[in-house]
Short mmCIF file of C-alpha atoms in Angstrom, two decimals:
data_model
loop_
_atom_site.label_atom_id
_atom_site.label_comp_id
_atom_site.label_asym_id
_atom_site.label_seq_id
_atom_site.Cartn_x
_atom_site.Cartn_y
_atom_site.Cartn_z
CA UNK A 1399 -12.98 -23.81 -19.19
CA UNK A 1400 -11.17 -21.68 -21.75
CA UNK A 1401 -8.45 -22.61 -24.14
CA UNK A 1402 -6.42 -20.47 -26.46
CA UNK A 1403 -8.88 -18.65 -28.61
CA UNK A 1404 -8.74 -15.81 -30.99
CA UNK A 1405 -11.12 -12.90 -30.64
CA UNK A 1406 -13.53 -13.74 -33.45
CA UNK A 1407 -16.26 -11.22 -32.88
CA UNK A 1408 -15.87 -7.52 -33.50
CA UNK A 1409 -15.71 -5.46 -30.32
CA UNK A 1410 -19.07 -3.82 -30.91
CA UNK A 1411 -20.74 -7.24 -30.71
CA UNK A 1412 -19.10 -8.03 -27.40
CA UNK A 1413 -21.69 -7.95 -24.61
CA UNK A 1414 -19.46 -6.02 -22.25
CA UNK A 1415 -18.65 -3.44 -24.88
CA UNK A 1416 -22.34 -2.95 -25.58
CA UNK A 1417 -23.03 -2.38 -21.89
CA UNK A 1418 -20.16 0.10 -21.59
CA UNK A 1419 -21.44 2.05 -24.57
CA UNK A 1420 -24.91 2.08 -23.04
CA UNK A 1421 -23.43 3.35 -19.81
CA UNK A 1422 -21.66 6.10 -21.74
CA UNK A 1423 -25.02 7.15 -23.11
CA UNK A 1424 -26.32 7.62 -19.60
CA UNK A 1425 -28.02 4.29 -18.99
CA UNK A 1426 -26.59 3.62 -15.55
CA UNK A 1427 -28.52 0.39 -15.13
CA UNK A 1428 -26.16 -1.04 -17.73
CA UNK A 1429 -23.37 -0.89 -15.18
CA UNK A 1430 -25.27 -3.11 -12.75
CA UNK A 1431 -25.70 -5.60 -15.54
CA UNK A 1432 -22.01 -5.35 -16.35
CA UNK A 1433 -21.07 -6.21 -12.77
CA UNK A 1434 -23.45 -9.17 -12.70
CA UNK A 1435 -22.10 -10.46 -15.99
CA UNK A 1436 -18.38 -10.20 -15.26
CA UNK A 1437 -18.03 -10.45 -11.48
CA UNK A 1438 -17.35 -14.19 -11.59
CA UNK A 1439 -14.58 -13.79 -14.14
CA UNK A 1440 -12.97 -11.04 -12.08
CA UNK A 1441 -13.13 -13.05 -8.86
CA UNK A 1442 -11.74 -16.21 -10.42
CA UNK A 1443 -8.92 -14.38 -12.16
CA UNK A 1444 -7.90 -12.63 -8.96
CA UNK A 1445 -8.04 -15.84 -6.98
CA UNK A 1446 -5.85 -17.72 -9.44
CA UNK A 1447 -3.32 -14.93 -9.79
CA UNK A 1448 -3.16 -13.97 -6.11
CA UNK A 1449 -3.74 -17.31 -4.46
CA UNK A 1450 -5.80 -17.84 -1.29
CA UNK A 1451 -6.09 -15.52 1.70
CA UNK A 1452 -5.94 -12.33 -0.33
CA UNK A 1453 -8.48 -9.48 -0.35
CA UNK A 1454 -10.08 -10.61 -3.59
CA UNK A 1455 -13.43 -8.93 -2.93
CA UNK A 1456 -11.84 -5.56 -2.15
CA UNK A 1457 -9.77 -5.70 -5.30
CA UNK A 1458 -12.68 -6.83 -7.44
CA UNK A 1459 -14.83 -3.99 -6.11
CA UNK A 1460 -12.06 -1.48 -6.81
CA UNK A 1461 -11.68 -2.87 -10.32
CA UNK A 1462 -15.35 -2.29 -11.09
CA UNK A 1463 -15.22 1.16 -9.54
CA UNK A 1464 -12.39 2.01 -11.88
CA UNK A 1465 -14.44 0.73 -14.78
CA UNK A 1466 -17.22 3.05 -13.64
CA UNK A 1467 -14.88 6.04 -13.39
CA UNK A 1468 -13.55 5.42 -16.88
CA UNK A 1469 -16.98 5.25 -18.51
CA UNK A 1470 -16.73 8.65 -20.19
CA UNK A 1471 -13.30 8.05 -21.69
CA UNK A 1472 -13.85 4.39 -22.59
CA UNK A 1473 -13.14 3.41 -26.17
CA UNK A 1474 -13.87 -0.14 -27.38
CA UNK A 1475 -10.57 -1.33 -28.76
CA UNK A 1476 -11.23 -4.98 -28.09
CA UNK A 1477 -13.28 -7.25 -25.90
CA UNK A 1478 -14.47 -5.85 -22.62
CA UNK A 1479 -12.77 -8.65 -20.69
CA UNK A 1480 -9.39 -7.43 -21.94
CA UNK A 1481 -10.19 -3.96 -20.62
CA UNK A 1482 -11.45 -5.33 -17.31
CA UNK A 1483 -8.53 -7.69 -16.83
CA UNK A 1484 -6.00 -4.97 -17.52
CA UNK A 1485 -7.47 -2.94 -14.67
CA UNK A 1486 -7.84 -5.96 -12.41
CA UNK A 1487 -4.38 -7.30 -13.12
CA UNK A 1488 -2.76 -3.96 -12.24
CA UNK A 1489 -4.57 -4.06 -8.90
CA UNK A 1490 -3.41 -7.63 -8.37
CA UNK A 1491 0.17 -6.64 -9.15
CA UNK A 1492 0.05 -3.87 -6.57
CA UNK A 1493 -1.26 -6.36 -4.06
CA UNK A 1494 1.46 -8.89 -4.88
CA UNK A 1495 4.21 -6.31 -4.61
CA UNK A 1496 2.81 -5.10 -1.34
CA UNK A 1497 2.94 -8.63 0.00
CA UNK A 1498 6.49 -9.45 -1.03
CA UNK A 1499 7.32 -10.90 2.38
CA UNK A 1500 4.30 -13.11 2.51
CA UNK A 1501 4.18 -16.38 0.65
CA UNK A 1502 1.85 -16.24 -2.31
CA UNK A 1503 -0.04 -19.36 -1.48
CA UNK A 1504 -0.60 -21.20 1.70
CA UNK A 1505 0.01 -24.88 1.97
CA UNK A 1506 -2.50 -26.86 -0.07
CA UNK A 1507 -4.78 -28.94 2.03
CA UNK A 1508 -6.64 -32.14 1.52
CA UNK A 1509 -10.37 -32.41 2.04
CA UNK A 1510 -9.87 -33.47 5.66
CA UNK A 1511 -7.62 -30.49 6.41
CA UNK A 1512 -4.27 -32.26 6.33
CA UNK A 1513 -1.53 -30.15 4.85
CA UNK A 1514 0.14 -31.10 1.61
CA UNK A 1515 3.70 -29.89 1.98
CA UNK A 1516 5.30 -28.12 -1.00
CA UNK A 1517 7.76 -30.94 -1.45
CA UNK A 1518 4.78 -33.18 -2.10
CA UNK A 1519 4.48 -31.50 -5.43
CA UNK A 1520 7.96 -32.48 -6.47
CA UNK A 1521 8.33 -36.02 -5.30
CA UNK A 1522 5.88 -38.00 -3.33
CA UNK A 1523 2.56 -38.60 -4.97
CA UNK A 1524 -0.59 -37.75 -3.06
CA UNK A 1525 -2.67 -40.48 -1.59
CA UNK A 1526 -4.91 -42.33 -3.95
CA UNK A 1527 -8.36 -40.94 -4.30
CA UNK A 1528 -7.46 -37.27 -4.32
CA UNK A 1529 -10.73 -35.50 -4.90
CA UNK A 1530 -11.46 -32.29 -6.72
CA UNK A 1531 -10.88 -30.25 -3.62
CA UNK A 1532 -7.40 -31.61 -3.25
CA UNK A 1533 -6.63 -30.75 -6.82
CA UNK A 1534 -7.68 -27.13 -6.31
CA UNK A 1535 -5.19 -26.74 -3.50
CA UNK A 1536 -2.47 -28.56 -5.40
CA UNK A 1537 -2.99 -26.45 -8.49
CA UNK A 1538 -3.05 -23.24 -6.45
CA UNK A 1539 0.17 -24.20 -4.78
CA UNK A 1540 1.75 -25.05 -8.11
CA UNK A 1541 0.60 -21.77 -9.63
CA UNK A 1542 2.00 -20.01 -6.61
CA UNK A 1543 5.45 -21.29 -7.44
CA UNK A 1544 5.45 -19.54 -10.79
CA UNK A 1545 6.73 -15.99 -11.22
CA UNK A 1546 3.79 -13.57 -11.26
CA UNK A 1547 4.01 -12.80 -14.98
CA UNK A 1548 4.15 -16.49 -15.98
CA UNK A 1549 1.25 -17.22 -13.67
CA UNK A 1550 -0.82 -14.36 -15.06
CA UNK A 1551 -0.10 -15.33 -18.67
CA UNK A 1552 -1.17 -18.89 -18.03
CA UNK A 1553 -4.31 -17.89 -16.13
CA UNK A 1554 -5.43 -15.48 -18.86
CA UNK A 1555 -4.69 -17.94 -21.61
CA UNK A 1556 -6.01 -21.14 -20.07
CA UNK A 1557 -8.86 -20.06 -17.80
CA UNK A 1558 -10.07 -16.86 -19.41
CA UNK A 1559 -9.63 -17.78 -23.05
CA UNK A 1560 -7.67 -14.69 -24.00
CA UNK A 1561 -5.73 -14.72 -27.23
CA UNK A 1562 -1.99 -14.15 -27.31
CA UNK A 1563 -2.61 -10.59 -28.46
CA UNK A 1564 -5.07 -9.99 -25.65
CA UNK A 1565 -2.75 -11.46 -23.02
CA UNK A 1566 0.01 -9.23 -24.35
CA UNK A 1567 -2.30 -6.23 -24.07
CA UNK A 1568 -3.23 -7.03 -20.48
CA UNK A 1569 0.34 -7.66 -19.42
CA UNK A 1570 1.67 -4.69 -21.35
CA UNK A 1571 4.15 -6.78 -23.31
CA UNK A 1572 4.61 -8.36 -26.74
CA UNK A 1573 3.05 -11.52 -28.13
CA UNK A 1574 6.52 -13.03 -28.43
CA UNK A 1575 7.13 -12.41 -24.75
CA UNK A 1576 3.76 -13.97 -23.90
CA UNK A 1577 4.65 -17.11 -25.86
CA UNK A 1578 7.86 -17.39 -23.89
CA UNK A 1579 6.05 -16.86 -20.59
CA UNK A 1580 3.49 -19.53 -21.44
CA UNK A 1581 6.12 -22.03 -22.51
CA UNK A 1582 8.06 -21.61 -19.29
CA UNK A 1583 4.94 -21.68 -17.15
CA UNK A 1584 3.64 -24.88 -18.67
CA UNK A 1585 7.04 -26.57 -18.47
CA UNK A 1586 7.26 -25.79 -14.80
CA UNK A 1587 3.70 -26.86 -14.08
CA UNK A 1588 4.28 -30.20 -15.80
CA UNK A 1589 7.22 -30.82 -13.50
CA UNK A 1590 5.21 -29.91 -10.44
CA UNK A 1591 1.99 -31.70 -11.29
CA UNK A 1592 3.21 -34.81 -13.07
CA UNK A 1593 3.59 -36.90 -9.87
CA UNK A 1594 -0.01 -36.21 -9.00
CA UNK A 1595 -1.19 -36.96 -12.48
CA UNK A 1596 0.68 -40.25 -12.57
CA UNK A 1597 -0.55 -41.24 -9.12
CA UNK A 1598 -4.11 -40.57 -10.12
CA UNK A 1599 -3.77 -42.73 -13.20
CA UNK A 1600 -2.08 -45.63 -11.48
CA UNK B 1199 -6.37 -34.31 -28.07
CA UNK B 1200 -5.76 -32.04 -25.15
CA UNK B 1201 -2.67 -32.36 -23.08
CA UNK B 1202 -3.09 -33.87 -19.63
CA UNK B 1203 -1.91 -30.58 -18.10
CA UNK B 1204 -4.93 -28.77 -19.47
CA UNK B 1205 -7.25 -31.39 -17.99
CA UNK B 1206 -5.54 -31.09 -14.63
CA UNK B 1207 -5.67 -27.29 -14.68
CA UNK B 1208 -9.36 -27.46 -15.45
CA UNK B 1209 -9.92 -28.98 -12.04
CA UNK B 1210 -9.38 -25.62 -10.39
CA UNK B 1211 -12.93 -24.32 -9.85
CA UNK B 1212 -12.18 -20.63 -9.66
CA UNK B 1213 -13.58 -18.50 -6.88
CA UNK B 1214 -17.23 -18.10 -5.91
CA UNK B 1215 -18.61 -14.61 -5.83
CA UNK B 1216 -19.76 -13.62 -2.33
CA UNK B 1217 -23.44 -12.94 -2.01
CA UNK B 1218 -24.38 -9.31 -2.40
CA UNK B 1219 -21.14 -8.31 -4.11
CA UNK B 1220 -22.89 -6.56 -7.00
CA UNK B 1221 -25.06 -4.59 -4.57
CA UNK B 1222 -22.00 -3.47 -2.64
CA UNK B 1223 -20.38 -2.28 -5.83
CA UNK B 1224 -23.47 -0.28 -6.71
CA UNK B 1225 -23.54 1.21 -3.19
CA UNK B 1226 -19.92 2.29 -3.62
CA UNK B 1227 -20.79 3.88 -6.95
CA UNK B 1228 -23.73 5.72 -5.38
CA UNK B 1229 -21.45 7.00 -2.63
CA UNK B 1230 -19.02 8.34 -5.18
CA UNK B 1231 -21.79 10.15 -6.97
CA UNK B 1232 -23.22 11.77 -3.83
CA UNK B 1233 -22.48 15.51 -3.49
CA UNK B 1234 -20.14 16.53 -0.67
CA UNK B 1235 -22.05 17.13 2.53
CA UNK B 1236 -22.59 20.88 3.11
CA UNK B 1237 -22.68 20.43 6.87
CA UNK B 1238 -19.26 18.87 6.92
CA UNK B 1239 -17.95 21.64 4.70
CA UNK B 1240 -19.24 24.37 7.01
CA UNK B 1241 -17.77 22.61 10.00
CA UNK B 1242 -14.37 22.55 8.38
CA UNK B 1243 -14.67 26.24 7.53
CA UNK B 1244 -15.60 27.09 11.11
CA UNK B 1245 -12.66 25.09 12.49
CA UNK B 1246 -10.28 26.90 10.18
CA UNK B 1247 -11.65 30.31 11.24
CA UNK B 1248 -11.34 29.41 14.92
CA UNK B 1249 -7.75 28.28 14.48
CA UNK B 1250 -6.89 31.48 12.62
CA UNK B 1251 -8.49 33.62 15.37
CA UNK B 1252 -6.57 31.74 18.04
CA UNK B 1253 -3.29 32.28 16.23
CA UNK B 1254 -3.99 36.00 15.93
CA UNK B 1255 -4.85 36.25 19.62
CA UNK B 1256 -1.68 34.48 20.69
CA UNK B 1257 0.39 36.66 18.44
CA UNK B 1258 -1.17 39.81 19.85
CA UNK B 1259 -0.65 38.64 23.42
CA UNK B 1260 2.95 37.82 22.78
CA UNK B 1261 3.55 41.17 21.18
CA UNK B 1262 1.82 43.44 23.70
CA UNK B 1263 0.53 41.75 26.81
CA UNK B 1264 3.17 39.25 27.86
CA UNK B 1265 6.00 39.80 30.25
CA UNK B 1266 9.30 40.48 28.64
CA UNK B 1267 10.91 37.27 27.56
CA UNK B 1268 14.20 38.40 29.07
CA UNK B 1269 15.01 40.46 32.12
CA UNK B 1270 17.50 43.13 31.19
CA UNK B 1271 20.75 42.84 33.06
CA UNK B 1272 22.74 45.60 34.75
CA UNK B 1273 25.99 44.46 33.34
CA UNK B 1274 27.23 44.95 29.88
CA UNK B 1275 26.19 42.00 27.78
CA UNK B 1276 29.39 40.51 26.54
CA UNK B 1277 31.20 43.23 28.40
CA UNK B 1278 34.53 42.66 29.87
CA UNK B 1279 33.86 44.00 33.39
CA UNK B 1280 31.10 43.85 35.99
CA UNK B 1281 30.35 46.21 38.86
CA UNK B 1282 30.11 44.30 42.11
CA UNK B 1283 28.89 45.43 45.52
CA UNK B 1284 31.41 44.23 48.11
CA UNK B 1285 28.78 44.01 50.83
CA UNK B 1286 26.66 41.74 48.73
CA UNK B 1287 29.64 39.66 47.96
CA UNK B 1288 30.44 39.32 51.65
CA UNK B 1289 26.89 38.42 52.53
CA UNK B 1290 26.96 35.72 49.88
CA UNK B 1291 30.42 34.54 50.74
CA UNK B 1292 29.38 31.02 51.55
CA UNK B 1293 27.61 30.69 48.24
CA UNK B 1294 30.58 32.06 46.44
CA UNK B 1295 32.80 29.62 48.25
CA UNK B 1296 30.60 26.78 47.12
CA UNK B 1297 31.08 27.88 43.58
CA UNK B 1298 34.75 28.33 44.18
CA UNK B 1299 34.62 31.90 43.09
CA UNK B 1300 36.89 33.21 45.79
CA UNK B 1301 40.14 32.00 44.46
CA UNK B 1302 40.71 35.39 43.00
CA UNK B 1303 43.35 37.23 45.04
CA UNK B 1304 41.64 40.60 44.69
CA UNK B 1305 38.37 39.28 46.09
CA UNK B 1306 40.16 37.67 49.02
CA UNK B 1307 41.77 40.98 49.90
CA UNK B 1308 38.42 42.69 49.83
CA UNK B 1309 36.80 40.25 52.27
CA UNK B 1310 39.45 40.76 54.87
CA UNK B 1311 37.72 44.05 55.74
CA UNK B 1312 33.94 43.78 55.68
CA UNK B 1313 33.55 47.33 57.01
CA UNK B 1314 35.09 48.77 53.95
CA UNK B 1315 31.63 49.54 52.68
CA UNK B 1316 30.56 49.52 49.18
CA UNK B 1317 33.52 49.14 47.04
CA UNK B 1318 33.48 49.18 43.34
CA UNK B 1319 35.56 46.50 41.84
CA UNK B 1320 36.63 46.08 38.34
CA UNK B 1321 36.62 42.32 38.03
CA UNK B 1322 37.52 41.31 34.56
CA UNK B 1323 35.31 38.45 33.42
CA UNK B 1324 37.83 37.60 30.81
CA UNK B 1325 41.49 37.64 31.07
CA UNK B 1326 42.21 40.34 28.58
CA UNK B 1327 45.61 41.19 29.99
CA UNK B 1328 48.00 39.84 27.52
CA UNK B 1329 51.45 40.85 27.14
CA UNK B 1330 52.13 42.22 23.76
#
């Protein structure tokens, strides 16, 4: 999984950038390769930002269609993932704002389908032996309790390996603002997840 | 040494890509690139022409072929008097009574003598007699 990284390679050496430039030159098969290469990243990002029970596939498809439509005007200013995530994140934001009345994440569930109530994240520790599947639900629920911009900043930084500058570019804000978002997000997540962490280590 | 939070966050597996997703994206791209269907275009053109012809026909009918929207009246529109046939009034006395239109003293005097024949009355529809 990603950590904070700096973009070390020039854009022209980025695989996605190369494929976009090939597409610009008329090689349409490059777009199919682009989709294959980056579809997993797009899906995972959308899932972590939106939470479960959201139209992730529809949004991911629309994101790639927008990449296709922008092929003639595309200019490689950074890594392709930054470009893709900017498009995808805007779609996710529209989805979130359209679902204001709906809770972002459903109740996390254990492997046997029992519901972990939200208050479980703040007090009672889960039962011993929580498996990976439990953790996914717990983490999703914890992420869902963050404001959308904090959640997005953390997802881009931790899971997608974007640099502070790249996160700022995707979110349309400053690096200083991103640092603040990350600090608040991680503080809140520690509060929410610490009981589970301690229970697992007991 | 990584913080425990990072290790915990790493346990979220992301989301699997549904099978055939890339193919569906390429199908959507192909659909966007397809030229607009000529058949559909012609159909739309024909519908528009039919609607325009129908509008013209209705307009023509309304202007020349239809019955007058209003039946002209014998009385003066907005006029202050009406010419009334006493015989007709008498024959419709019951109806007039139902509508309480016989409280007028002049009308009552007229109906006392049905043989008076046609009698032209000046019945003011509005009370225009005002003392100066």
